[in-house]
mmCIF file of C-alpha atoms in Angstrom:
data_model
loop_
_atom_site.group_PDB
_atom_site.id
_atom_site.type_symbol
_atom_site.label_atom_id
_atom_site.label_comp_id
_atom_site.label_asym_id
_atom_site.label_seq_id
_atom_site.Cartn_x
_atom_site.Cartn_y
_atom_site.Cartn_z
ATOM 1 C CA PRO A 1 46.246 -7.701 107.301
ATOM 2 C CA LYS A 2 45.597 -4.629 109.325
ATOM 3 C CA THR A 3 48.162 -2.521 108.018
ATOM 4 C CA ILE A 4 50.256 -1.970 104.720
ATOM 5 C CA ARG A 5 53.534 -3.128 106.215
ATOM 6 C CA GLU A 6 51.851 -6.518 107.638
ATOM 7 C CA PHE A 7 50.346 -6.963 104.199
ATOM 8 C CA ARG A 8 53.579 -6.835 102.611
ATOM 9 C CA ARG A 9 55.126 -9.149 104.822
ATOM 10 C CA THR A 10 52.145 -11.689 104.640
ATOM 11 C CA PRO A 11 50.111 -11.143 101.668
ATOM 12 C CA ILE A 12 46.526 -12.566 101.503
ATOM 13 C CA PRO A 13 46.570 -15.835 99.227
ATOM 14 C CA ALA A 14 44.780 -14.214 96.362
ATOM 15 C CA ASN A 15 45.663 -14.006 92.753
ATOM 16 C CA PHE A 16 44.162 -10.984 91.012
ATOM 17 C CA LEU A 17 43.872 -11.816 87.268
ATOM 18 C CA GLY A 18 43.090 -8.194 86.104
ATOM 19 C CA ARG A 19 40.065 -6.757 84.086
ATOM 20 C CA HIS A 20 37.927 -8.829 81.526
ATOM 21 C CA GLU A 21 35.286 -7.923 79.457
ATOM 22 C CA HIS A 22 32.198 -9.864 80.148
ATOM 23 C CA PHE A 23 31.765 -11.206 76.797
ATOM 24 C CA GLU A 24 35.527 -12.142 76.000
ATOM 25 C CA LYS A 25 36.294 -15.315 75.039
ATOM 26 C CA GLY A 26 33.479 -16.829 77.119
ATOM 27 C CA HIS A 27 34.860 -15.426 80.354
ATOM 28 C CA GLY A 28 31.291 -14.534 81.717
ATOM 29 C CA ASP A 29 30.351 -18.253 81.105
ATOM 30 C CA LYS A 30 32.912 -19.599 83.257
ATOM 31 C CA TYR A 31 31.618 -18.203 86.566
ATOM 32 C CA LYS A 32 28.282 -18.214 88.170
ATOM 33 C CA ILE A 33 28.873 -16.205 91.358
ATOM 34 C CA PHE A 34 29.514 -12.472 91.821
ATOM 35 C CA ILE A 35 30.661 -11.189 95.240
ATOM 36 C CA ASN A 36 30.479 -7.367 96.014
ATOM 37 C CA PRO A 37 30.996 -6.450 99.704
ATOM 38 C CA SER A 38 30.970 -2.652 98.813
ATOM 39 C CA VAL A 39 28.404 -0.637 100.863
ATOM 40 C CA THR A 40 29.426 2.734 99.095
ATOM 41 C CA GLU A 41 28.442 2.527 95.341
ATOM 42 C CA VAL A 42 24.772 2.715 95.751
ATOM 43 C CA LEU A 43 22.881 0.702 93.055
ATOM 44 C CA CYS A 44 26.455 -0.738 91.870
ATOM 45 C CA THR A 45 26.280 -1.319 88.251
ATOM 46 C CA THR A 46 28.536 -4.411 88.580
ATOM 47 C CA THR A 47 25.904 -5.885 90.820
ATOM 48 C CA ALA A 48 23.420 -5.297 88.220
ATOM 49 C CA GLU A 49 25.336 -6.744 85.459
ATOM 50 C CA ALA A 50 25.942 -10.031 87.356
ATOM 51 C CA LEU A 51 22.151 -10.433 87.900
ATOM 52 C CA ALA A 52 21.354 -9.493 84.379
ATOM 53 C CA MET A 53 23.652 -12.189 83.013
ATOM 54 C CA GLY A 54 21.874 -14.913 85.325
ATOM 55 C CA LYS A 55 24.552 -15.142 88.002
ATOM 56 C CA PHE A 56 24.396 -15.117 91.814
ATOM 57 C CA ALA A 57 25.135 -11.891 93.432
ATOM 58 C CA ILE A 58 26.356 -12.123 96.835
ATOM 59 C CA ILE A 59 25.959 -8.466 98.369
ATOM 60 C CA PRO A 60 25.703 -7.252 101.969
ATOM 61 C CA ALA A 61 22.076 -6.385 103.269
ATOM 62 C CA HIS A 62 22.425 -2.667 102.937
ATOM 63 C CA PRO A 63 20.058 0.504 101.982
ATOM 64 C CA SER A 64 22.070 0.924 98.769
ATOM 65 C CA ASN A 65 21.396 -2.895 97.602
ATOM 66 C CA VAL A 66 17.580 -2.965 98.355
ATOM 67 C CA PHE A 67 16.686 -2.601 94.546
ATOM 68 C CA PHE A 68 18.622 -6.196 93.987
ATOM 69 C CA LEU A 69 16.665 -7.941 96.846
ATOM 70 C CA GLN A 70 13.681 -8.515 94.275
ATOM 71 C CA PHE A 71 15.822 -11.013 92.372
ATOM 72 C CA PRO A 72 15.946 -14.573 93.299
ATOM 73 C CA ASN A 73 19.702 -14.851 92.489
ATOM 74 C CA CYS A 74 20.515 -11.976 94.990
ATOM 75 C CA LEU A 75 21.949 -13.407 98.119
ATOM 76 C CA SER A 76 22.191 -10.997 100.784
ATOM 77 C CA TYR A 77 24.126 -11.262 104.211
ATOM 78 C CA GLN A 78 24.439 -9.303 107.493
ATOM 79 C CA ASN A 79 27.406 -11.031 109.029
ATOM 80 C CA LYS A 80 30.325 -13.456 108.201
ATOM 81 C CA LEU A 81 28.433 -16.540 108.934
ATOM 82 C CA GLU A 82 25.540 -15.451 106.333
ATOM 83 C CA PHE A 83 28.106 -14.631 104.099
ATOM 84 C CA ALA A 84 29.883 -18.148 104.069
ATOM 85 C CA ALA A 85 26.222 -19.889 104.173
ATOM 86 C CA ASN A 86 25.383 -18.061 100.981
ATOM 87 C CA LEU A 87 28.606 -18.695 99.320
ATOM 88 C CA ARG A 88 28.275 -22.596 100.026
ATOM 89 C CA TRP A 89 24.681 -22.605 98.613
ATOM 90 C CA ALA A 90 25.635 -20.881 95.422
ATOM 91 C CA LEU A 91 28.496 -23.301 94.612
ATOM 92 C CA GLU A 92 26.130 -26.122 95.267
ATOM 93 C CA HIS A 93 23.030 -24.667 93.268
ATOM 94 C CA GLU A 94 22.440 -23.325 90.002
ATOM 95 C CA PRO A 95 20.932 -19.742 89.245
ATOM 96 C CA GLU A 96 17.478 -19.419 88.781
ATOM 97 C CA PRO A 97 16.619 -18.260 84.972
ATOM 98 C CA LEU A 98 15.025 -14.576 84.874
ATOM 99 C CA THR A 99 11.466 -14.155 84.111
ATOM 100 C CA ALA A 100 10.272 -11.800 81.615
ATOM 101 C CA GLU A 101 9.121 -9.515 84.324
ATOM 102 C CA LEU A 102 12.380 -9.312 86.244
ATOM 103 C CA THR A 103 14.554 -9.123 83.047
ATOM 104 C CA HIS A 104 12.558 -5.895 82.119
ATOM 105 C CA GLN A 105 13.831 -4.271 85.326
ATOM 106 C CA PHE A 106 17.248 -4.145 83.737
ATOM 107 C CA THR A 107 15.884 -2.252 80.621
ATOM 108 C CA TRP A 108 16.405 1.640 80.112
ATOM 109 C CA GLU A 109 12.537 1.925 80.003
ATOM 110 C CA ALA A 110 12.272 0.277 83.544
ATOM 111 C CA ALA A 111 14.996 2.576 84.607
ATOM 112 C CA THR A 112 13.301 5.759 83.294
ATOM 113 C CA ASP A 113 9.860 4.769 84.665
ATOM 114 C CA ARG A 114 11.791 4.399 88.167
ATOM 115 C CA PHE A 115 13.337 7.621 87.684
ATOM 116 C CA ILE A 116 10.116 9.613 86.761
ATOM 117 C CA ALA A 117 8.272 7.598 89.837
ATOM 118 C CA ALA A 118 10.992 9.108 92.097
ATOM 119 C CA SER A 119 11.552 12.832 90.706
ATOM 120 C CA ALA A 120 7.489 13.373 90.153
ATOM 121 C CA ILE A 121 5.661 15.362 92.743
ATOM 122 C CA THR A 122 1.822 16.388 93.247
ATOM 123 C CA MET A 123 0.345 19.648 92.785
ATOM 124 C CA ARG A 124 0.014 19.911 96.461
ATOM 125 C CA GLU A 125 3.557 19.029 97.235
ATOM 126 C CA GLU A 126 4.424 21.869 94.687
ATOM 127 C CA ARG A 127 2.239 24.435 96.472
ATOM 128 C CA ILE A 128 4.155 23.548 99.770
ATOM 129 C CA ARG A 129 7.468 23.626 98.241
ATOM 130 C CA SER A 130 6.367 27.312 96.750
ATOM 131 C CA LYS A 131 5.241 28.313 100.072
ATOM 132 C CA ALA A 132 8.368 27.330 101.856
ATOM 133 C CA GLN A 133 10.567 28.789 98.884
ATOM 134 C CA LYS A 134 12.201 25.537 98.600
ATOM 135 C CA SER A 135 12.632 26.012 94.846
ATOM 136 C CA LYS A 136 14.875 29.101 95.264
ATOM 137 C CA ILE A 137 16.795 26.988 97.744
ATOM 138 C CA ASP A 138 17.269 24.262 95.314
ATOM 139 C CA ASP A 139 18.290 26.753 92.623
ATOM 140 C CA ARG A 140 21.033 28.393 94.912
ATOM 141 C CA ILE A 141 22.227 24.827 95.804
ATOM 142 C CA ALA A 142 22.633 24.154 92.216
ATOM 143 C CA ALA A 143 24.221 27.261 91.280
ATOM 144 C CA PHE A 144 26.642 26.777 93.972
ATOM 145 C CA HIS A 145 27.259 23.071 92.883
ATOM 146 C CA ILE A 146 27.837 24.188 89.313
ATOM 147 C CA ALA A 147 30.393 27.220 90.141
ATOM 148 C CA ILE A 148 32.338 25.036 92.533
ATOM 149 C CA SER A 149 32.939 21.821 90.214
ATOM 150 C CA LYS A 150 34.011 23.820 87.225
ATOM 151 C CA GLY A 151 37.574 23.774 85.778
ATOM 152 C CA LYS A 152 40.506 23.503 88.162
ATOM 153 C CA ARG A 153 38.267 24.667 91.108
ATOM 154 C CA GLY A 154 36.239 21.537 90.566
ATOM 155 C CA ASP A 155 39.273 19.431 90.686
ATOM 156 C CA VAL A 156 40.522 20.651 93.831
ATOM 157 C CA ALA A 157 37.274 20.418 95.280
ATOM 158 C CA ARG A 158 36.728 16.906 94.398
ATOM 159 C CA ILE A 159 40.411 16.088 95.532
ATOM 160 C CA LEU A 160 39.753 17.338 98.943
ATOM 161 C CA ALA A 161 36.431 15.435 98.959
ATOM 162 C CA GLY A 162 38.276 12.250 98.335
ATOM 163 C CA ALA A 163 37.022 11.230 95.038
ATOM 164 C CA GLY A 164 40.382 9.901 93.722
ATOM 165 C CA PRO A 165 41.231 9.599 89.997
ATOM 166 C CA VAL A 166 37.562 10.635 89.254
ATOM 167 C CA ALA A 167 38.444 14.259 90.551
ATOM 168 C CA ARG A 168 40.768 15.174 87.832
ATOM 169 C CA GLN A 169 38.291 15.866 85.266
ATOM 170 C CA SER A 170 39.489 19.008 83.645
ATOM 171 C CA GLY A 171 43.038 17.766 82.722
ATOM 172 C CA LYS A 172 44.788 21.408 83.501
ATOM 173 C CA TRP A 173 46.303 20.383 86.875
ATOM 174 C CA GLN A 174 47.032 16.628 86.265
ATOM 175 C CA PRO A 175 51.047 16.832 86.304
ATOM 176 C CA TYR A 176 50.654 18.995 89.501
ATOM 177 C CA PHE A 177 48.229 16.297 91.026
ATOM 178 C CA ASP A 178 50.557 13.408 90.188
ATOM 179 C CA ASN A 179 53.523 14.910 91.531
ATOM 180 C CA PHE A 180 51.631 15.995 94.561
ATOM 181 C CA ARG A 181 50.300 12.566 95.044
ATOM 182 C CA HIS A 182 53.443 10.758 94.977
ATOM 183 C CA ARG A 183 55.126 13.031 97.449
ATOM 184 C CA ALA A 184 52.080 12.904 99.811
ATOM 185 C CA TYR A 185 51.708 9.147 99.519
ATOM 186 C CA GLY A 186 55.429 8.720 100.024
ATOM 187 C CA ALA A 187 55.588 10.845 103.024
ATOM 188 C CA ILE A 188 52.526 9.224 104.628
ATOM 189 C CA GLU A 189 53.694 5.629 103.839
ATOM 190 C CA THR A 190 57.203 6.609 105.480
ATOM 191 C CA THR A 191 55.669 8.143 108.388
ATOM 192 C CA VAL A 192 53.475 5.209 108.983
ATOM 193 C CA PHE A 193 56.550 2.689 108.797
ATOM 194 C CA PHE A 194 58.476 4.877 111.010
ATOM 195 C CA ALA A 195 56.011 5.034 113.647
ATOM 196 C CA GLN A 196 55.585 1.201 113.493
ATOM 197 C CA ASP A 197 59.170 0.416 113.532
ATOM 198 C CA TYR A 198 60.129 2.867 116.156
ATOM 199 C CA PHE A 199 57.056 3.162 118.568
ATOM 200 C CA VAL A 200 58.241 0.182 120.768
ATOM 201 C CA TRP A 201 61.648 1.777 121.039
ATOM 202 C CA PHE A 202 60.221 5.153 121.964
ATOM 203 C CA LEU A 203 58.468 3.530 124.886
ATOM 204 C CA LEU A 204 61.492 1.613 126.066
ATOM 205 C CA SER A 205 63.592 4.994 125.844
ATOM 206 C CA ILE A 206 60.924 6.559 128.113
ATOM 207 C CA VAL A 207 60.983 3.631 130.766
ATOM 208 C CA LEU A 208 64.828 3.098 130.645
ATOM 209 C CA ILE A 209 65.916 6.445 130.354
ATOM 210 C CA ILE A 210 63.693 9.327 131.026
ATOM 211 C CA ILE A 211 61.873 8.005 134.083
ATOM 212 C CA PRO A 212 65.350 6.991 135.779
ATOM 213 C CA ILE A 213 66.892 10.327 135.015
ATOM 214 C CA ARG A 214 63.391 11.863 136.457
ATOM 215 C CA ASN A 215 64.040 9.827 139.490
ATOM 216 C CA LEU A 216 67.744 10.891 140.084
ATOM 217 C CA ILE A 217 66.306 14.561 139.816
ATOM 218 C CA SER A 218 63.848 14.071 142.282
ATOM 219 C CA VAL A 219 66.271 12.331 144.602
ATOM 220 C CA ALA A 220 68.897 15.048 144.169
ATOM 221 C CA ALA A 221 65.964 17.735 144.998
ATOM 222 C CA VAL A 222 65.007 16.025 148.249
ATOM 223 C CA GLY A 223 68.585 15.901 149.098
ATOM 224 C CA ASN A 224 69.209 19.842 148.636
ATOM 225 C CA THR A 225 65.882 20.341 150.580
ATOM 226 C CA GLU A 226 67.387 18.542 153.595
ATOM 227 C CA LEU A 227 70.959 19.975 153.433
#
């Protein structure tokens, strides 16, 4: 479905069972394949959890997923054909057990090591930063970020940035946000449905009414000119 209206008329044949804990009633042992088509989460935690649990993870080939490509149970795809091939291969095979080295990659110790390696700079880089006054720029950016993300001001900034439910962190404007969201979504949905329903009739009205009237006016103008 390409629109909300089309989805309501012909919903996709899927059954969403809701949220489940991995360890609850053996739920995590019932499945061996995890599919995450998102390309916006950046090092998605659920993908890491699936791989750590020894499952196949079928994810798109994307810079945000580069870290997961080192694991043999990670099956990346670049198009629909590769996705289908990976899914079929995963259904017909069993995940490989993780080695001790790969298991270590999911620990806090390994994550801390990666963080230090990514954030550490050499003395030469520090001298270059000092000459370019990048530290002052970073401090100003940090101060601006802290100032704009505090309290109700931060809630508004996150709402405008499209953060969704995560935006409401202060809790002070929660009733106003809920009321505004309800009204805004209702107005947008009504507008979209109205446009979808009456766009064709609008075009027909132009063809059947406005254009003939325009032609009659043109004919009358020509007649007056001749007289």
